[in-house]
Structures are given as structure tokens and as C-alpha cells.
Coordinates of N, CA, C and O in Angstrom, one line a residue:
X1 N 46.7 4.5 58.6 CA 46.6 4.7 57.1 C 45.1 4.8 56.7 O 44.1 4.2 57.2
X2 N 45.2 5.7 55.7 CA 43.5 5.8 55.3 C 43.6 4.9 54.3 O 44.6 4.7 53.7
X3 N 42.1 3.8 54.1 CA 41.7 3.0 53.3 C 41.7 3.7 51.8 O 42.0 4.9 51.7
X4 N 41.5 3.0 50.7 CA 41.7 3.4 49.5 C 40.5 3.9 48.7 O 40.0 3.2 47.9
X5 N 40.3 4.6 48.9 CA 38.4 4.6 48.2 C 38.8 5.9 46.6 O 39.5 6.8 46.6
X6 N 37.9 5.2 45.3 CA 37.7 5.1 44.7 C 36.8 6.2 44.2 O 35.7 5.7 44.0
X7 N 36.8 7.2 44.0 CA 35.6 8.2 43.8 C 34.2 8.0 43.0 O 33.1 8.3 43.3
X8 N 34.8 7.4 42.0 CA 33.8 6.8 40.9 C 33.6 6.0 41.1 O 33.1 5.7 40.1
X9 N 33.4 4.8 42.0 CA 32.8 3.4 42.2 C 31.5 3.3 42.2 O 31.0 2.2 41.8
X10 N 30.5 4.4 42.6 CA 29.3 3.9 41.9 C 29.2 4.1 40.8 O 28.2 3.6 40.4
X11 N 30.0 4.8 39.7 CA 29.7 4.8 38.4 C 30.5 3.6 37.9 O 29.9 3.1 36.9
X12 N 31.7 3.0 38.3 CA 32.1 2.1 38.4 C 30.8 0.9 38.4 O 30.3 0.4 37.5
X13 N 30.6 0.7 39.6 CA 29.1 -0.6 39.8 C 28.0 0.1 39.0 O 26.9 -0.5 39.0
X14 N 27.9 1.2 38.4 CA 26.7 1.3 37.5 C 26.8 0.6 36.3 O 26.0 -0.2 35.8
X15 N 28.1 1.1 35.7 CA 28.9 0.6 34.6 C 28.9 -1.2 34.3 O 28.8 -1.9 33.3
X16 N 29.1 -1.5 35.6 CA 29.2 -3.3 35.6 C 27.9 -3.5 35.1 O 27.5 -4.2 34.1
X17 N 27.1 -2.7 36.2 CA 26.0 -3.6 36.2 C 24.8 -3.4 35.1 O 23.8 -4.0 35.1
X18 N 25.2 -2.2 33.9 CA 24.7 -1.9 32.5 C 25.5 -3.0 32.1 O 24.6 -3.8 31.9
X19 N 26.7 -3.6 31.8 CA 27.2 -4.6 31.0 C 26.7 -5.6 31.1 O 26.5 -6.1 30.1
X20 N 26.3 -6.5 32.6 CA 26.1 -7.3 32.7 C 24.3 -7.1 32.0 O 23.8 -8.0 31.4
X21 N 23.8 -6.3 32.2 CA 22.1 -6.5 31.2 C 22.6 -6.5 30.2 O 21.8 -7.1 29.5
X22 N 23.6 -6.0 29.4 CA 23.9 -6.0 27.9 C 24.1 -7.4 27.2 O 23.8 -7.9 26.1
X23 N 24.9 -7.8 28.4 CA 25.6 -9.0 28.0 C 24.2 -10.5 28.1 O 24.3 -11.7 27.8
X24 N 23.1 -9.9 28.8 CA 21.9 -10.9 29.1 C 21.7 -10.6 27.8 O 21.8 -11.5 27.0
X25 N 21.1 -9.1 27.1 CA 20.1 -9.1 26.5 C 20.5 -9.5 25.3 O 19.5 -9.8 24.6
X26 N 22.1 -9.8 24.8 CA 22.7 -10.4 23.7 C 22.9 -11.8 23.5 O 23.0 -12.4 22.4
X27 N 23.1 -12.1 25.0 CA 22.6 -13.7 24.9 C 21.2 -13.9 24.4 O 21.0 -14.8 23.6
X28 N 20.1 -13.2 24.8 CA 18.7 -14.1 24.4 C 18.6 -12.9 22.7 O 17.6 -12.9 22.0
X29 N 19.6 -12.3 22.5 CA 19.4 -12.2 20.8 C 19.9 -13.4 20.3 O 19.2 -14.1 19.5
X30 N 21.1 -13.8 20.8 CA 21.6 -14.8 20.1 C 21.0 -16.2 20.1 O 21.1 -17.0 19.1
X31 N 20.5 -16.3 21.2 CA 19.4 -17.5 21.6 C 18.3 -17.5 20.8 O 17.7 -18.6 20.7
X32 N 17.9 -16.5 20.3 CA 16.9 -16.2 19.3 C 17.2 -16.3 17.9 O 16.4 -16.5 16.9
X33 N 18.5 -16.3 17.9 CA 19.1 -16.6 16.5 C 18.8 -17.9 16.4 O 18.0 -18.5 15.7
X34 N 19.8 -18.6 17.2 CA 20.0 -20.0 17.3 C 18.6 -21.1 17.6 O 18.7 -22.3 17.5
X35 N 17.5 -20.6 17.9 CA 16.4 -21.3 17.6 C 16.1 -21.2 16.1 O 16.2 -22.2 15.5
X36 N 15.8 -19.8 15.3 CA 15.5 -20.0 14.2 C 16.1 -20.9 13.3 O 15.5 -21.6 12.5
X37 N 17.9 -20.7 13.6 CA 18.4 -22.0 12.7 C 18.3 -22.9 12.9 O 18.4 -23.7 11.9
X38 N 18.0 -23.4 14.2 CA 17.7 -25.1 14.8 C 15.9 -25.1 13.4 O 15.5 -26.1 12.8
X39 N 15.3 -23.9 13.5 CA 14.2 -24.3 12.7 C 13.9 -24.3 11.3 O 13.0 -24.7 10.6
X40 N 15.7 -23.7 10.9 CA 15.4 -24.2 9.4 C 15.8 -25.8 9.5 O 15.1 -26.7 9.1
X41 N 16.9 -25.9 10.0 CA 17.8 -27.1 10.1 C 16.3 -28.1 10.2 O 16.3 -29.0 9.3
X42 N 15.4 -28.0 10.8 CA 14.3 -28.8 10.7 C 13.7 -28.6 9.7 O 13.3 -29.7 9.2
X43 N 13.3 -27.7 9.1 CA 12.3 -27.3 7.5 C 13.3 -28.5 7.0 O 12.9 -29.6 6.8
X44 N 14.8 -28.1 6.7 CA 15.9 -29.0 5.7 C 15.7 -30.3 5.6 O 15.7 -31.0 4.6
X45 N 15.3 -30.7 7.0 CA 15.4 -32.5 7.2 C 13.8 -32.7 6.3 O 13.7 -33.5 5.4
X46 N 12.7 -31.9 6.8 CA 11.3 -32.2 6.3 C 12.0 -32.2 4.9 O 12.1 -33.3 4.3
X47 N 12.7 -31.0 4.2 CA 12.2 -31.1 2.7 C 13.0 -32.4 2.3 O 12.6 -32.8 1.2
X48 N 14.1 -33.3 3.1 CA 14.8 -34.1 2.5 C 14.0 -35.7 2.2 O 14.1 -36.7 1.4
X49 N 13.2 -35.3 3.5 CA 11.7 -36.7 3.6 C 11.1 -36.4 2.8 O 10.6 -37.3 2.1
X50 N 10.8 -35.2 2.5 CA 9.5 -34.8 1.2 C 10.3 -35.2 0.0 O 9.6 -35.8 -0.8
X51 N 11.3 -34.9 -0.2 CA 12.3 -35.4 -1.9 C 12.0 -36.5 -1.8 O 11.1 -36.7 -2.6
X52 N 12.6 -37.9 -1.0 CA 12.6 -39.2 -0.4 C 11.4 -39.5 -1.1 O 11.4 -39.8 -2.3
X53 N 9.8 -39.3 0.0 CA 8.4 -39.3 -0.6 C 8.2 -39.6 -1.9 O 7.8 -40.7 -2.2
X54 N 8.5 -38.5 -2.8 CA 7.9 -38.0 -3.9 C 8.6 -39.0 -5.0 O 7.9 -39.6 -5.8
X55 N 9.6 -39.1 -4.9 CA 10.7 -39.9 -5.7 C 10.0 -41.5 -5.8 O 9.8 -42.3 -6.7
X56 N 9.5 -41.5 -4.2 CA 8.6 -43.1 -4.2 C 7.3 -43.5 -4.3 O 6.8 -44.6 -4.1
X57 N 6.6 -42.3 -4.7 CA 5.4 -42.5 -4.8 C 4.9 -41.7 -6.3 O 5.2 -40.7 -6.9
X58 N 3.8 -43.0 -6.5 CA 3.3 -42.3 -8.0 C 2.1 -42.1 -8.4 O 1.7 -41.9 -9.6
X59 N 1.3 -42.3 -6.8 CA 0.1 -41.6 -6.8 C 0.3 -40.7 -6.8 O 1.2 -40.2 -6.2
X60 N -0.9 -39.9 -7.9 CA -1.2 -38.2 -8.2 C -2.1 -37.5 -7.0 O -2.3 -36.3 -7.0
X61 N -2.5 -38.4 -6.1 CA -3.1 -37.5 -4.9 C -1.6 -37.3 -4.4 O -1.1 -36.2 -4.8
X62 N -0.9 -38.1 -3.8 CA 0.2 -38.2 -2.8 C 1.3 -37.2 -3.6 O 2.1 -36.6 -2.9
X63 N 1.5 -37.0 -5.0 CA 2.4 -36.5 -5.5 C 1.7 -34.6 -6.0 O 2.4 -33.6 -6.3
X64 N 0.2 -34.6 -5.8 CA -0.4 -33.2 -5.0 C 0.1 -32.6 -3.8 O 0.5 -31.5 -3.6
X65 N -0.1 -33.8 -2.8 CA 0.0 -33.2 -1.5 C 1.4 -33.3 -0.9 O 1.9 -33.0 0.2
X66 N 2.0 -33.8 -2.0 CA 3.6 -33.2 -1.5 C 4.3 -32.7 -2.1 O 5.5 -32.6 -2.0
X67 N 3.4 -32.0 -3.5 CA 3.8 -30.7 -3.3 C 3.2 -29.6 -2.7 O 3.7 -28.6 -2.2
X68 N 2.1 -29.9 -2.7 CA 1.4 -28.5 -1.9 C 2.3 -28.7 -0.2 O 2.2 -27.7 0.6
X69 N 3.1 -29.6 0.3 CA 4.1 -29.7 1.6 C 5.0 -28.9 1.2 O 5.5 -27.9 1.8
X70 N 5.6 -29.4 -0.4 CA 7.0 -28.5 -0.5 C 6.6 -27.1 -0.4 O 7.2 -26.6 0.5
X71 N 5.6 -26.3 -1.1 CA 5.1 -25.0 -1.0 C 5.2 -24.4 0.6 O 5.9 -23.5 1.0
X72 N 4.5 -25.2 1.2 CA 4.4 -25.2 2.7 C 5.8 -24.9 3.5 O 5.9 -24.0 4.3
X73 N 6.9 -25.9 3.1 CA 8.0 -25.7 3.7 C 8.7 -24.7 3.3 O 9.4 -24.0 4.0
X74 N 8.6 -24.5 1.9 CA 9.6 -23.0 1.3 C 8.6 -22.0 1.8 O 9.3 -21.2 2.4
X75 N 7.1 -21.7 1.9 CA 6.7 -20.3 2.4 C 7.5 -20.4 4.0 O 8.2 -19.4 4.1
X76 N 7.7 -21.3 5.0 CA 8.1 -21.9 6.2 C 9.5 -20.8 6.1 O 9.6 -19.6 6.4
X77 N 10.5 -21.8 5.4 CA 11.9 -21.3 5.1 C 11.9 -19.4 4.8 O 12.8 -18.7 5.4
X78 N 11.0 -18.9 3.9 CA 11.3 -18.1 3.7 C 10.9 -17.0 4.7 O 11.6 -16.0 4.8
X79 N 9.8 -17.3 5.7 CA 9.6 -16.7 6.8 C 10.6 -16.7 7.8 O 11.0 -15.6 8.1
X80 N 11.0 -18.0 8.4 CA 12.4 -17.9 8.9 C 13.6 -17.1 8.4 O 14.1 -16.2 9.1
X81 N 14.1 -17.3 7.2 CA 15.1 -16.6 6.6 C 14.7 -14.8 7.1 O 15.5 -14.1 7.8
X82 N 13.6 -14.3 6.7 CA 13.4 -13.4 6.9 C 13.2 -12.8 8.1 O 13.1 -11.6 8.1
X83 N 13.0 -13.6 9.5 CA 12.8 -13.6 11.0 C 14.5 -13.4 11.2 O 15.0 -12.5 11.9
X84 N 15.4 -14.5 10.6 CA 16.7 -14.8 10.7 C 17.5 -13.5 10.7 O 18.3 -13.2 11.6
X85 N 17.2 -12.4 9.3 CA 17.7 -11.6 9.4 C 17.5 -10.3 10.4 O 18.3 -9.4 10.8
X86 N 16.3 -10.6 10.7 CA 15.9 -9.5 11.4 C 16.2 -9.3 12.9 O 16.3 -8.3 13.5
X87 N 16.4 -10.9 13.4 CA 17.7 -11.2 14.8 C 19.1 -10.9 14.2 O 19.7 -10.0 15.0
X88 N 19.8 -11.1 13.4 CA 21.0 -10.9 12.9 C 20.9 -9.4 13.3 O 21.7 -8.9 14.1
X89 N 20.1 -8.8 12.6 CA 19.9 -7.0 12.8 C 20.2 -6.5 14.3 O 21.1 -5.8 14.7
X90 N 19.3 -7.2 14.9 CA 19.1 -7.1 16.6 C 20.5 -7.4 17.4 O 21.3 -6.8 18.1
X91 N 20.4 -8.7 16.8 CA 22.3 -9.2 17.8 C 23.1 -8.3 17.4 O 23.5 -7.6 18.3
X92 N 23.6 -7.8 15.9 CA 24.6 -7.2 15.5 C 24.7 -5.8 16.6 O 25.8 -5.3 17.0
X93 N 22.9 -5.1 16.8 CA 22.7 -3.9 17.3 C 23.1 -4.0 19.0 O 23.4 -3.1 19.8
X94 N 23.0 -5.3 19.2 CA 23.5 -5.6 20.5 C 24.9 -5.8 21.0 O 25.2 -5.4 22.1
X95 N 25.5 -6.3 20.5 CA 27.0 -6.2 20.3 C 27.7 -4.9 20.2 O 28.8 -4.5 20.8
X96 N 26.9 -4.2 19.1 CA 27.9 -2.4 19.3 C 27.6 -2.0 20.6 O 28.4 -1.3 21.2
X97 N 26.2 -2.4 21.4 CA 25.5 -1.8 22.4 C 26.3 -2.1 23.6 O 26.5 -1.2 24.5
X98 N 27.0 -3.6 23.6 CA 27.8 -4.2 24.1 C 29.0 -3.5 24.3 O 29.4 -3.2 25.4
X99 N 29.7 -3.2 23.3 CA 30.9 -2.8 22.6 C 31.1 -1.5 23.6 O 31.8 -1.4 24.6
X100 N 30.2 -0.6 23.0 CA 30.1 0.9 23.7 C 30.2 0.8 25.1 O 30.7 1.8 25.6
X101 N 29.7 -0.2 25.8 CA 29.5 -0.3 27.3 C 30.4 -0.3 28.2 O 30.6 0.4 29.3
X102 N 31.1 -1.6 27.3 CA 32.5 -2.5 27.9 C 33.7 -1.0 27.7 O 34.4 -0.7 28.6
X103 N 33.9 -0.2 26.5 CA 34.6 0.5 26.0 C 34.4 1.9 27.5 O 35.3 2.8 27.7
X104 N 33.8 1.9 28.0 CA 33.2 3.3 28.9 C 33.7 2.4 30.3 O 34.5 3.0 31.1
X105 N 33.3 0.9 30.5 CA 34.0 0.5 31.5 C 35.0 0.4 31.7 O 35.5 0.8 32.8
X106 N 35.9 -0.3 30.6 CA 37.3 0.1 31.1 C 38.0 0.8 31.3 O 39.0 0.7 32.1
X107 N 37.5 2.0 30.6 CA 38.1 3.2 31.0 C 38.1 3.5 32.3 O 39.1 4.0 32.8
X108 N 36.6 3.2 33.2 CA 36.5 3.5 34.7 C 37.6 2.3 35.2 O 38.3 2.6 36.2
X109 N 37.7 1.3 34.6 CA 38.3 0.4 35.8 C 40.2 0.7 35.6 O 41.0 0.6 36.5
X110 N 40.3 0.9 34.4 CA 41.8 2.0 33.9 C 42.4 3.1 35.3 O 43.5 3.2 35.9
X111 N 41.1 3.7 35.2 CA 40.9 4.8 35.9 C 41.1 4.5 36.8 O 42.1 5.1 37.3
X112 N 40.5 3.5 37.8 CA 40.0 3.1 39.2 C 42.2 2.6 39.1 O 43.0 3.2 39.8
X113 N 42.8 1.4 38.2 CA 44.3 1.1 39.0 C 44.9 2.3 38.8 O 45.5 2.4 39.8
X114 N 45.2 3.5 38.1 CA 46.0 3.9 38.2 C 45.5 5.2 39.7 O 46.3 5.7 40.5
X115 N 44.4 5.3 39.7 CA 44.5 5.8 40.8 C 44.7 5.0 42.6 O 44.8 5.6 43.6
X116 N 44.7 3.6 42.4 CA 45.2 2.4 43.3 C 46.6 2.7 43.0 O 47.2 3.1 44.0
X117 N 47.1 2.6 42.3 CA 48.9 2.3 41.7 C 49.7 4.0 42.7 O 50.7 3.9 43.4
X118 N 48.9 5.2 42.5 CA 48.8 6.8 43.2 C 48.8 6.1 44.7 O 49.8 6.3 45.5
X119 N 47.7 5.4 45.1 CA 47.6 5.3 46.4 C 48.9 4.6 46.8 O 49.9 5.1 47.3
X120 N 48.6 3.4 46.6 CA 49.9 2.9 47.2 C 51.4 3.1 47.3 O 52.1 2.7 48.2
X121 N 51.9 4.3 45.9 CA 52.8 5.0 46.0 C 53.3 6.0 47.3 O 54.3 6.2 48.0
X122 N 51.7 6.6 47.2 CA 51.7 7.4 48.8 C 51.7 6.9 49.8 O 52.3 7.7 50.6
X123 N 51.3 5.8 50.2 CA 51.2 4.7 51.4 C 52.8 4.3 51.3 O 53.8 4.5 52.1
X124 N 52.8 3.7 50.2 CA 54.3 3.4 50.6 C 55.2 4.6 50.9 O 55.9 4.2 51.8
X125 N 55.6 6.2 50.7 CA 56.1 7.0 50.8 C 56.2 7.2 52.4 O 57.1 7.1 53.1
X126 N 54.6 7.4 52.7 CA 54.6 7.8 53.9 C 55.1 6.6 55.1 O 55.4 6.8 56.3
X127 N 55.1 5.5 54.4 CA 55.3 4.3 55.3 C 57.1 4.5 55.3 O 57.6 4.6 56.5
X128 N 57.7 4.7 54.6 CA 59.2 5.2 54.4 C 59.5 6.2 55.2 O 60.5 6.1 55.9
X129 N 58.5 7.6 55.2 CA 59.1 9.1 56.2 C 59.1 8.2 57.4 O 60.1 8.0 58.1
X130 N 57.7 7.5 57.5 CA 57.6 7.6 58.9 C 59.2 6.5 59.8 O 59.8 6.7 60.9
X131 N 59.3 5.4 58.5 CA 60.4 5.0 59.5 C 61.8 5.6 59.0 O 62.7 5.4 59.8
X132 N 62.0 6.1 58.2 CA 63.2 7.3 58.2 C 63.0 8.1 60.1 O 63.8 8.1 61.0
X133 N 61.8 8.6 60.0 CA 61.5 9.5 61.0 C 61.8 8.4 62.2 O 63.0 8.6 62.4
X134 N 61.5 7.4 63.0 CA 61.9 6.7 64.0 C 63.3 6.6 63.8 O 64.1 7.1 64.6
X135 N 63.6 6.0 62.7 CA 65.4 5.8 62.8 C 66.0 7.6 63.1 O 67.2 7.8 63.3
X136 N 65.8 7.9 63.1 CA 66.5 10.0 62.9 C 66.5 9.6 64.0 O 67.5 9.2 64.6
X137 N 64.9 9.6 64.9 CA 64.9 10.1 66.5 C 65.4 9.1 67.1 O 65.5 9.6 68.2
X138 N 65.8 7.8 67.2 CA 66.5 6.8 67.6 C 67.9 7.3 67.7 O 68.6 7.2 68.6
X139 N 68.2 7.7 66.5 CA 70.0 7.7 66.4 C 70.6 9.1 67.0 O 71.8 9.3 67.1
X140 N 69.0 10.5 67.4 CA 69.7 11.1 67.7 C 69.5 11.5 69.6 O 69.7 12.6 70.2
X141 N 69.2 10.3 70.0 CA 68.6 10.0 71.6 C 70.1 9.0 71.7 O 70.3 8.4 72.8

């Protein structure tokens, strides 16, 4: 019996192996996401010590220089926010990128069982003539 071979399998392993970079380059978008929010989540905690601060102190230097911190932390925030969306942009663009990839591979791997499901049909067929064919020449010896 001939082995099963697959016509398209290097577009098949091309296919994988574009997913699998898709699927890296969406993790470090997403990783990219998820630092920025780890860095507001930090601006949050500062501004909640700077509230704390201010509330307890009633020197006019110390109640200058925290606000010129609060200023600091909202230009902070607003930079992030605006970094934030601009990963959001990137992940979202990586995911359709994703989407498209996976959507082309399955088709090849669709592709690849039903033409396995063909093969085996034929293997099995022929595996049938052939012992049809021994029993015939058996029964007529």
C-alpha cells in the first residue's frame, strides 16, 4: 500500500508556522497592554498616597509640591491612557491578523482529513478486492 501524502503540506506547515508568529506577536501586544495597566494601577496607588499626603499636611510648601506631584501623575496617566489606546489599536489589529490566519488554516487542515477520510476509503476498498480476490481463487482451486 502507498503511504498517504498530502499535497499541500508545505502550505499546510507554512500555514502553522505563520500562526504560530501571529499568535507570538499577539501575545507581546497583549503583554504590552498589560504593562501599561500594571502602570496606571501604579499612577492610582501614587495618586491615593498623594490624597492621604495632602489631607495631612498643612504646610504650603508640602501642599505646592503635591500638587505640582498631582499634575505630574495626571500628565503620567494621560500619557499612558493614550499609549493604552494605541496597544488596544495594535492587539485588536493583531487578532483580525490572527483571525485571517487561523481561518486559511483550517481550511488546509479541513482539506488535508477529507482527503485522509478518500484515502482510507481506497485502502480499505482495495484491502476488500484484494481479499474478495484470494477467497474467488481459493474456492475455485
Amino acid at each position: 500500500m502507498k503511504k498517504f501524502n498530502f499535497d499541500l503540506q508545505p502550505v499546510l506547515d507554512y500555514r502553522n508556522h505563520e500562526k504560530e508568529d501571529a499568535e507570538m506577536e499577539l501575545s507581546r501586544a497583549l503583554s504590552v497592554e498589560y504593562e501599561i495597566k500594571q502602570n496606571l494601577e501604579e499612577i492610582a496607588n501614587q495618586y491615593l498616597v498623594l490624597k492621604k499626603n495632602m489631607k495631612a499636611t498643612f504646610d504650603f510648601y508640602d501642599t505646592v509640591q503635591n500638587n505640582q506631584n498631582k499634575k505630574l501623575l495626571d500628565y503620567q496617566k494621560e500619557e499612558l491612557l493614550r499609549q493604552l489606546a494605541q496597544a488596544q489599536l495594535i492587539t485588536a489589529e493583531k487578532r483580525q491578523i490572527l483571525a485571517e490566519i487561523m481561518k486559511k488554516t483550517t481550511a488546509l487542515e479541513k482539506l488535508k482529513e477529507k482527503e485522509l477520510e478518500s484515502y482510507k476509503a481506497a485502502v480499505n476498498f482495495e484491502e476488500n478486492e484484494f481479499v474478495d480476490e484470494i477467497s474467488t481463487l481459493r474456492f475455485n482451486t
